[in-house]
XYZ file of C-alpha atoms in Angstrom:
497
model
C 35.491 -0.308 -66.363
C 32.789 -3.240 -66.244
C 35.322 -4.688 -62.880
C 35.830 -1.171 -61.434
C 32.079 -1.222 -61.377
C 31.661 -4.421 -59.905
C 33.835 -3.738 -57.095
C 31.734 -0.420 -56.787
C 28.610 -2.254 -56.754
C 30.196 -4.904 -54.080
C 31.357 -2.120 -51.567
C 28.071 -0.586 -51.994
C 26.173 -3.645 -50.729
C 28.306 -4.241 -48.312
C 27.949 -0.484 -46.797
C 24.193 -0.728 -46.988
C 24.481 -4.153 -45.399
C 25.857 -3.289 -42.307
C 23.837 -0.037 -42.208
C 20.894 -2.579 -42.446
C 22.237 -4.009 -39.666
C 23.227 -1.294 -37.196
C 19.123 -0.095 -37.784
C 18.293 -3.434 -37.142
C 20.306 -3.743 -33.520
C 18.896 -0.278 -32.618
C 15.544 -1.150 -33.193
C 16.341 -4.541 -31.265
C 18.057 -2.363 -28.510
C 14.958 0.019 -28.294
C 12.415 -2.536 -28.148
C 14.616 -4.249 -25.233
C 15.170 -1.423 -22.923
C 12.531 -1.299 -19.899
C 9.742 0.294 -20.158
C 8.623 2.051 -16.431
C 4.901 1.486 -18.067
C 3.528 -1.347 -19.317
C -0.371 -0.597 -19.370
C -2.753 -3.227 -20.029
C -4.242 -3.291 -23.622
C -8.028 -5.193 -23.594
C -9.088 -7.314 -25.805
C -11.555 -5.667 -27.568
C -13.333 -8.695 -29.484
C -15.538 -9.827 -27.277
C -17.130 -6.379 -25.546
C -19.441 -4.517 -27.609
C -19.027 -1.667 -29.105
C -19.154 1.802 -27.591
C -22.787 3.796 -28.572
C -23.302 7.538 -28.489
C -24.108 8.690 -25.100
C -27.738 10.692 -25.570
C -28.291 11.791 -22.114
C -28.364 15.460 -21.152
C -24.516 15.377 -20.364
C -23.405 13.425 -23.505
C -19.912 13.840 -24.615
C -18.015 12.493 -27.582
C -16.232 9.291 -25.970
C -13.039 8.564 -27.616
C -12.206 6.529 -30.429
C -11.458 2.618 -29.145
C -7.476 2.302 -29.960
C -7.496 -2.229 -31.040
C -5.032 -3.997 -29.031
C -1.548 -4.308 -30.525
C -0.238 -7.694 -31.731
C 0.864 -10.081 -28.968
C 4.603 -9.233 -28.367
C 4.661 -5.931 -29.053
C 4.750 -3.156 -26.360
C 2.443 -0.461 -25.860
C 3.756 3.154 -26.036
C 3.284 4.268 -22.120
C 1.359 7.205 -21.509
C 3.396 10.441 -19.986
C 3.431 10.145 -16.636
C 1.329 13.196 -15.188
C 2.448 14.631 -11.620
C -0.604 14.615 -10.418
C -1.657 10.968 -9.628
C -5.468 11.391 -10.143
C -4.928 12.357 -13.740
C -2.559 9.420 -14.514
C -4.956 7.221 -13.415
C -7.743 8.969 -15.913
C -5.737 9.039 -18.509
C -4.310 5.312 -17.953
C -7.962 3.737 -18.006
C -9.006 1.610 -20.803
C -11.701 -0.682 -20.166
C -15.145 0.402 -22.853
C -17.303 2.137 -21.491
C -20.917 0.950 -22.637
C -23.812 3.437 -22.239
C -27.057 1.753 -21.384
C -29.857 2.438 -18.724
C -27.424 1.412 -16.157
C -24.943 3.609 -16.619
C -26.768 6.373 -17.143
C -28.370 5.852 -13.781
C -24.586 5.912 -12.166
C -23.527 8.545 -13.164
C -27.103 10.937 -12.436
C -25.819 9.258 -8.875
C -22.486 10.286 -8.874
C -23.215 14.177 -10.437
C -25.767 14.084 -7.342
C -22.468 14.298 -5.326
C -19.531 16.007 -6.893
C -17.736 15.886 -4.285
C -17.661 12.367 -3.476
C -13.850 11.939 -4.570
C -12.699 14.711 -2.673
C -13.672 13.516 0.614
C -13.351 9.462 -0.083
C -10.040 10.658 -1.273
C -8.943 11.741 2.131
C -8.741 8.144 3.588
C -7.488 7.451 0.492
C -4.099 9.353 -0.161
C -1.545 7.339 1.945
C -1.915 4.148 -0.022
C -3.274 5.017 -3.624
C -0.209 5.559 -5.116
C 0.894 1.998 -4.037
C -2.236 0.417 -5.338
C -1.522 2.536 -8.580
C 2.063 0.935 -8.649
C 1.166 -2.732 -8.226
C -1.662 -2.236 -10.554
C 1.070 -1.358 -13.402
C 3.529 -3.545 -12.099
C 1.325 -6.541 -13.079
C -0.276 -4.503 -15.943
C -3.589 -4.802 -14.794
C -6.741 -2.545 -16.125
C -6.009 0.986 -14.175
C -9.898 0.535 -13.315
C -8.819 -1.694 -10.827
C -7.517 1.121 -8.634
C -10.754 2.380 -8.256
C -12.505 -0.814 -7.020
C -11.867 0.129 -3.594
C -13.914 2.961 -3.872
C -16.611 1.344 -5.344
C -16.376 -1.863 -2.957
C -16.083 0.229 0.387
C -15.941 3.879 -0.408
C -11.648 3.050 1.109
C -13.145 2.386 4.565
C -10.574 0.061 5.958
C -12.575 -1.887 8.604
C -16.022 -1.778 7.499
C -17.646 -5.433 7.180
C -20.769 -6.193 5.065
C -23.477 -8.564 5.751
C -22.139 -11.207 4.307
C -18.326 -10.556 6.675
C -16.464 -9.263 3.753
C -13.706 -7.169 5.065
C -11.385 -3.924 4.269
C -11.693 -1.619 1.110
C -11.659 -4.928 -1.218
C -14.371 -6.268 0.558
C -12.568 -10.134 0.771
C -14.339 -12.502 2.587
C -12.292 -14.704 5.149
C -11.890 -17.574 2.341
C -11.065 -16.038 -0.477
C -8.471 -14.122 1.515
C -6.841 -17.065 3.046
C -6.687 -18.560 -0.363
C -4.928 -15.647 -1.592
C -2.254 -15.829 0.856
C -3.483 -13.356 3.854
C -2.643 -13.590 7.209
C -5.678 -13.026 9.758
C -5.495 -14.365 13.675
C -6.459 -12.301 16.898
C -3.345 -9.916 16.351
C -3.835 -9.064 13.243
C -6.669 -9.241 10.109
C -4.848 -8.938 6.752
C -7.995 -7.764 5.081
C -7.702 -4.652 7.023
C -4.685 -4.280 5.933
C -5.143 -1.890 3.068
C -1.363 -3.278 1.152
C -1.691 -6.750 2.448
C -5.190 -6.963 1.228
C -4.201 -5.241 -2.400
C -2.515 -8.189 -3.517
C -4.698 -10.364 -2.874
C -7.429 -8.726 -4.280
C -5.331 -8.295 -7.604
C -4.186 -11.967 -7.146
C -7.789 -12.881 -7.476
C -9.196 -10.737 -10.279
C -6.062 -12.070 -12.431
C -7.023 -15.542 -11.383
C -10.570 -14.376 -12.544
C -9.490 -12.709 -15.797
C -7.872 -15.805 -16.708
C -10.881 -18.533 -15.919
C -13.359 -15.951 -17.855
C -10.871 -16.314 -20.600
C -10.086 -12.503 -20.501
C -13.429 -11.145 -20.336
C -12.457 -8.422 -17.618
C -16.166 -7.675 -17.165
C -17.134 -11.162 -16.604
C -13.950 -11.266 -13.929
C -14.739 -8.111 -12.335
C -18.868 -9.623 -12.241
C -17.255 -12.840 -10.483
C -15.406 -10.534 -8.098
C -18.785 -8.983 -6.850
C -20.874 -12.208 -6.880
C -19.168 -14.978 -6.911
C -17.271 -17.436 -9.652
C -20.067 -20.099 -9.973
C -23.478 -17.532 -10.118
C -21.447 -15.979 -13.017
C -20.534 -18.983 -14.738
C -24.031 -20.255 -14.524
C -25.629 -17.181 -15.582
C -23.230 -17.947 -18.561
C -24.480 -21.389 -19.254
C -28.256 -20.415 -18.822
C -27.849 -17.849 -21.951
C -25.885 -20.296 -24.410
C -28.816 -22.552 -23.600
C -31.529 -20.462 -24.538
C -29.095 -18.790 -27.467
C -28.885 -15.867 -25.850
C -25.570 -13.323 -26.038
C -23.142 -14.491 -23.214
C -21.467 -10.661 -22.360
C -21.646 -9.441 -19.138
C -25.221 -6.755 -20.181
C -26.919 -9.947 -21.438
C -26.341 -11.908 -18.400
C -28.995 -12.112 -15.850
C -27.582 -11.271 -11.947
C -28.453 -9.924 -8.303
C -29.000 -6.216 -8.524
C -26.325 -5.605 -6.346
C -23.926 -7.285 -9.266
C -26.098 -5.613 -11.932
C -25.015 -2.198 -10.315
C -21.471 -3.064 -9.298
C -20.359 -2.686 -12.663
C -21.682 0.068 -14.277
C -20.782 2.425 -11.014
C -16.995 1.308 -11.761
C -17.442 2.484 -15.664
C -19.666 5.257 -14.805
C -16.973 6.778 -12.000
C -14.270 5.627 -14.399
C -16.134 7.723 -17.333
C -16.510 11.276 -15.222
C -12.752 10.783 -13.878
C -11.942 10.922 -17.673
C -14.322 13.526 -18.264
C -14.080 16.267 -15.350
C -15.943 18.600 -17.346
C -19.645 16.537 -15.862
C -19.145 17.719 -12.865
C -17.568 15.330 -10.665
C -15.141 17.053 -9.095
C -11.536 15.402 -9.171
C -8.848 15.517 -6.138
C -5.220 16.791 -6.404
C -2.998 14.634 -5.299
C 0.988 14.182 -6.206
C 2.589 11.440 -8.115
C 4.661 9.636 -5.624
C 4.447 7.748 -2.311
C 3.773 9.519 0.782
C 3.813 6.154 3.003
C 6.810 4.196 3.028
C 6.519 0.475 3.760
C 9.115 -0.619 6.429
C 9.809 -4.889 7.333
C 10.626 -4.355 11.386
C 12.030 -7.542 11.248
C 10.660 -9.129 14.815
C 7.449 -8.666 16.921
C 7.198 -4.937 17.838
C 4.700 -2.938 20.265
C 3.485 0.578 18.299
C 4.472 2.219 21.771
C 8.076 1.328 20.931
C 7.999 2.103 17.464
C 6.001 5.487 18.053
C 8.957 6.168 20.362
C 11.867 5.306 17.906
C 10.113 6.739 14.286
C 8.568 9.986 16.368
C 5.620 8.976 14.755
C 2.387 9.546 17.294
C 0.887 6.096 18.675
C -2.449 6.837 16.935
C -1.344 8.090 13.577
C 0.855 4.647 13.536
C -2.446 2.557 14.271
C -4.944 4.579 11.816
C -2.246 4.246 8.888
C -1.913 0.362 9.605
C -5.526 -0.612 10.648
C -5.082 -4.155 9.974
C -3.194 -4.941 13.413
C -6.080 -5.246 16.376
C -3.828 -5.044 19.287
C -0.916 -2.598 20.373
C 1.551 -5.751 19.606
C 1.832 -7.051 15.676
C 1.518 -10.951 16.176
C 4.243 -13.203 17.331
C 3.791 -15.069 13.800
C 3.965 -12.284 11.591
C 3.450 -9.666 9.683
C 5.758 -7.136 11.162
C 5.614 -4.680 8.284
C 4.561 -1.054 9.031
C 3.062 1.746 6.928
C 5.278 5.022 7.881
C 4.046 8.708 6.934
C 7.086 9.504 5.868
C 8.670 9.381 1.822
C 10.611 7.040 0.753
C 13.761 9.364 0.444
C 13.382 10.688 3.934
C 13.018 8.026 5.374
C 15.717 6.240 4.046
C 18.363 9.115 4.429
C 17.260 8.748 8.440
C 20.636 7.597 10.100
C 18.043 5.774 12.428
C 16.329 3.430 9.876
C 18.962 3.072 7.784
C 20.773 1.132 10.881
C 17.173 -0.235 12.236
C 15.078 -1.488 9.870
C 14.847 -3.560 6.571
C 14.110 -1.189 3.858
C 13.648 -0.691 0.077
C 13.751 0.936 -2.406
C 12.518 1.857 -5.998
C 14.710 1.696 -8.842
C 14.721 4.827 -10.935
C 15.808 5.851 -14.350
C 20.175 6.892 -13.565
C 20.387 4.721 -10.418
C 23.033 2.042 -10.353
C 24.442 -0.262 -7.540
C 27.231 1.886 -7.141
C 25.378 4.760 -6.632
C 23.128 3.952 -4.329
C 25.941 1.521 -2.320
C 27.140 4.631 -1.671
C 24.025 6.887 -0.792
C 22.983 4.164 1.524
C 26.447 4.051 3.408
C 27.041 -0.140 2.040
C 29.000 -1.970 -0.189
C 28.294 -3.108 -3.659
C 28.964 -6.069 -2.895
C 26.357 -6.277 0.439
C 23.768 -4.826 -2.314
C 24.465 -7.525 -4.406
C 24.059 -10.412 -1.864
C 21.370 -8.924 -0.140
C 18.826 -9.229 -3.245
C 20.340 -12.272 -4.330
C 21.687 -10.602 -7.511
C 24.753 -12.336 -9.290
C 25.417 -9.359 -11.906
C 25.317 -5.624 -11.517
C 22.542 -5.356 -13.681
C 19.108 -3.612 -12.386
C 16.005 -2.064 -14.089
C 13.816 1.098 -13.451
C 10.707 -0.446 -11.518
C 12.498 -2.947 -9.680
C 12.422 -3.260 -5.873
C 15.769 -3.355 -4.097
C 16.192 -4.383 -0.252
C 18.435 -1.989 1.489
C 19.468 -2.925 4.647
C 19.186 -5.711 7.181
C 18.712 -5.201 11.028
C 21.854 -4.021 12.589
C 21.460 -2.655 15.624
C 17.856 -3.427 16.701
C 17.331 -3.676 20.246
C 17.105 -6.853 21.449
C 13.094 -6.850 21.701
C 11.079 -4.205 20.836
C 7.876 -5.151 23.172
C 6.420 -3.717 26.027
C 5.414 -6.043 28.651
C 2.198 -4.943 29.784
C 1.292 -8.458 31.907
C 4.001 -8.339 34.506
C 5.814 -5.310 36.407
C 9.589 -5.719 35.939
C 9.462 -5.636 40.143
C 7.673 -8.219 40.141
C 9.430 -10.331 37.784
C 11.770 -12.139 39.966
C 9.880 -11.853 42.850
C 6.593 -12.552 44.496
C 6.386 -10.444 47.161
C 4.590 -7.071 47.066
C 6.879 -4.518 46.967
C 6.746 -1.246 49.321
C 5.548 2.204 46.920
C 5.525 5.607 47.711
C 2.661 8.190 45.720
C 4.100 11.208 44.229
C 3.131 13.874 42.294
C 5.022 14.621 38.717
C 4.072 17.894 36.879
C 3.724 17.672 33.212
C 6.362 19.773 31.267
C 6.370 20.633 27.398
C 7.086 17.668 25.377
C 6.266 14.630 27.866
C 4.583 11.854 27.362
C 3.760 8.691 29.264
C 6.043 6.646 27.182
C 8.965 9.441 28.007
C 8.044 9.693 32.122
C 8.080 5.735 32.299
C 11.140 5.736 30.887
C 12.431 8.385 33.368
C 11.117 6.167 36.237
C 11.630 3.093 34.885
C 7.937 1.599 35.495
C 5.505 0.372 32.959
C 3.729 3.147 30.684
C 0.735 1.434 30.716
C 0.709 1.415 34.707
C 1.028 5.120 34.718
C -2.085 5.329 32.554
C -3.818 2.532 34.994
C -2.459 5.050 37.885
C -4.333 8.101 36.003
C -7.011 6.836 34.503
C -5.575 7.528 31.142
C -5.183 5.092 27.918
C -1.635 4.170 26.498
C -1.735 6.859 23.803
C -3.057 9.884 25.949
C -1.351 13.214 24.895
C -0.464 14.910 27.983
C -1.493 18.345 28.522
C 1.573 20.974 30.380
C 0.575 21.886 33.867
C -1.465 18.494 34.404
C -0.013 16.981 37.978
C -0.206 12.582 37.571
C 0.387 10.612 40.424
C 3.339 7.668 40.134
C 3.871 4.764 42.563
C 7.384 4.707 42.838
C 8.608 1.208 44.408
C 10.763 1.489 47.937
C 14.375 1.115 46.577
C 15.925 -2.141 47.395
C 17.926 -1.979 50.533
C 21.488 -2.643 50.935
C 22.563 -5.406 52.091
C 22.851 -5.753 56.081
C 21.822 -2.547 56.039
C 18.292 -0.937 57.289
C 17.414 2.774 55.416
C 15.620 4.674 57.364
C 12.292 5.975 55.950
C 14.038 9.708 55.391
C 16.632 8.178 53.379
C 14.287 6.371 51.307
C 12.332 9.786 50.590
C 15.875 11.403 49.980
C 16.542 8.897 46.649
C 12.726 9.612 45.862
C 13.526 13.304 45.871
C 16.584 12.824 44.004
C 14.669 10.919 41.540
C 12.019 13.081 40.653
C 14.979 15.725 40.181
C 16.454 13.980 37.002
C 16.242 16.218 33.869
């Protein structure tokens, strides 16, 4: 009995054992699988603690949640549809109520509607600020710097030549890895321009030794003023946190607007009104691969000449620059634009992992080969995780350039000589444009918009009669056309479809 017991007591161990076990690997296996959101978790320690709000308007605030222990990872929030509530309920940085804050937010309630309409300029890009913001699990207040900074204009400069809804100064921005010559001014740039700013404030998060609003402070003002203000208060033994810290107004306000319009997002019921807008990209990011003129690209996407130029504000001329960047904001979705026989052949393009993709199936919705998906993102197993960004496709059948020459007249190219025209009248029809009629004639766009005293991107009205100098047709060789055959090919000309 005592032995049959033994062995009892031995198999039963061993069961519970391996049970052990097979919770242990599951709770391994959990704790390893991707998470889409990783949000960042402050460190509490060092900010003070959150007081009652007494104003008129007062609200309970929420209880502070202490940051988990290093390695472990933060439960991510549910994703709301609507992108202006997952950034409220993604923020996280305290919110401290104190003369200054108080003063924001009387400004803000002055103007409910200030989100609505800043919100407009906006829409294209927010959700990819939201997305790089995660990506590098930054505070979510960071996606509404922009509107603090510039209110999202693109090219509005300050007095002291800080550029673009970050408000970088030429410095700074160069340090940070933008591009700016006469082409092209990454700063403008609204994408271009996001990393760098993020680049920075990490950079600045890390010298304050994670004091975000110390960072955030050396953002507005400048590294050193902060740092001294710093040094000036342990001196005197005076509290070193960003409130104790003696700066320019400008800085002094800078941060409290940020909490304050961070504090109504979270709490609509104040007043400030908050915009609807959906959770997923409406721009599409596409690498052209070569210098490109907007005409061309306007022509090839079907995307208008000035839409292409107000979503991509950071290129100055109607060519991107010989040295780069040739990457275009499109206002189309990802999925769209992707399933476009055109682009797919075209242009570079990528794509967004999401939760059920694998290689194979999106080899095969993007018409290529594992194998090409593989090699194309350097990727040695078929292993890929929900967040990460996949290129598609290289250039295929891209036509050799994609400029316009607007310096020289393709008749004049070879030769010197001036070269015989002939004026004649074209009627506008439904659906023309100068692009389309100099590519029916074969002469420059922009000469046809010299000829009329049009610009480039002029939208033709039907009816309107423009006048094009068609250039005398070469003649044949040891031959002499007569002047009525050389109106006969004219009229024969202007009779193509």
């Amino acid at each position: 009995m005592a032995r049959v017991s033994l062995r009892y007591l031995l198999w039963l161990s061993l069961v519970i054992g391996l049970q052990g076990c097979q919770l242990t690997q599951q709770k391994t296996d959990e704790r390893e699988r991707p998470a889409v959101f990783n949000h960042y978790e402050p460190d509490l320690a060092t900010q003070q603690a959150t007081s009652d709000y007494v104003a008129s308007t007062a609200v309970e605030l929420p209880a502070t949640v202490a940051p988990l222990p290093a390695g472990d990872t933060p439960l991510p929030t549910p994703r709301s549809n609507d992108l202006w509530q997952h950034i409220a309920n993604n923020l996280t940085l305290v919110f401290q109520t104190n003369k200054h804050t108080s003063a924001r937010i009387k400004w803000y309630l002055k103007q409910p509607h200030y989100l609505i309409k800043v919100n407009k300029r906006a829409a294209p890009y927010l959700y990819h600020i939201v997305t790089r913001i995660e990506r590098q699990k930054l505070p979510m207040e960071l996606a509404l710097l922009p509107f603090v900074e510039s209110d999202f204009r693109p090219t509005v400069s300050s007095s002291k030549n800080a550029v673009g809804v970050w408000q970088l100064v030429g410095a700074t921005a160069y340090h940070f890895g933008v591009q700016s010559d006469q082409w092209y001014d990454g700063r403008q740039d609204i994408l271009a321009s996001t990393d760098a700013a993020l680049a920075y404030l990490s950079y600045l998060h890390k010298r304050f030794d994670g004091d975000w609003l110390h960072a955030l402070a050396a953002y507005n003002s400048g590294e050193g003023r902060v740092k001294k203000a710093i040094e000036k208060n342990k001196k005197i033994g005076k509290k070193t946190d960003y409130w104790s810290l003696s700066l320019p107004k400008e800085t002094a306000d800078y941060i409290p607007k940020l909490l304050a319009l961070s504090y109504l997002l979270k709490h609509p019921e104040q007043g400030l009104k908050r915009p609807k807008l959906v959770n997923k990209a409406l721009t599409t990011e596409f690498d052209v691969g070569q210098q490109f003129d907007f005409s061309v690209i306007a022509n090839l996407s079907g995307v208008g000449h000035n839409q292409l130029h107000k979503l991509n504000p950071g290129y100055l001329k109607n060519q991107s620059s010989p040295n780069g960047p040739h990457t275009l904001l499109l206002p189309l979705d990802q999925r769209t634009l992707l399933q476009s026989k055109l682009f797919r052949n075209n242009f570079a393009g990528e794509y967004i992992v999401q939760k059920g993709d694998t290689l194979y199936s999106l080899s095969r919705r993007f018409n290529m080969s594992v194998k090409d998906l593989k090699a194309l993102n350097s990727k040695t197993s078929n292993l890929i995780k929900v967040g990460e960004q996949l290129r598609l496709s290289q250039p295929q059948t891209m036509p050799e350039s994609l400029l316009v020459d607007y310096n020289i007249s393709p008749y004049l190219e070879q030769h010197e000589e001036t070269i015989a025209t002939i004026a004649v009248d074209y009627l506008v029809k439904p659906g023309d444009s100068i692009w389309s009629i100099s590519q029916l004639y074969d002469v420059p766009h922009k000469d046809i918009a010299t000829w009329n005293k049009l610009s480039a991107t002029s939208i033709l009205r039907p009816g309107t009669i423009l006048t094009l100098h068609l250039p005398q047709a070469k003649p044949a060789e040891r031959q002499t056309p007569t002047s009525e055959a050389m109106l006969s090919r004219i009229e024969g000309s202007l009779k193509k479809p």
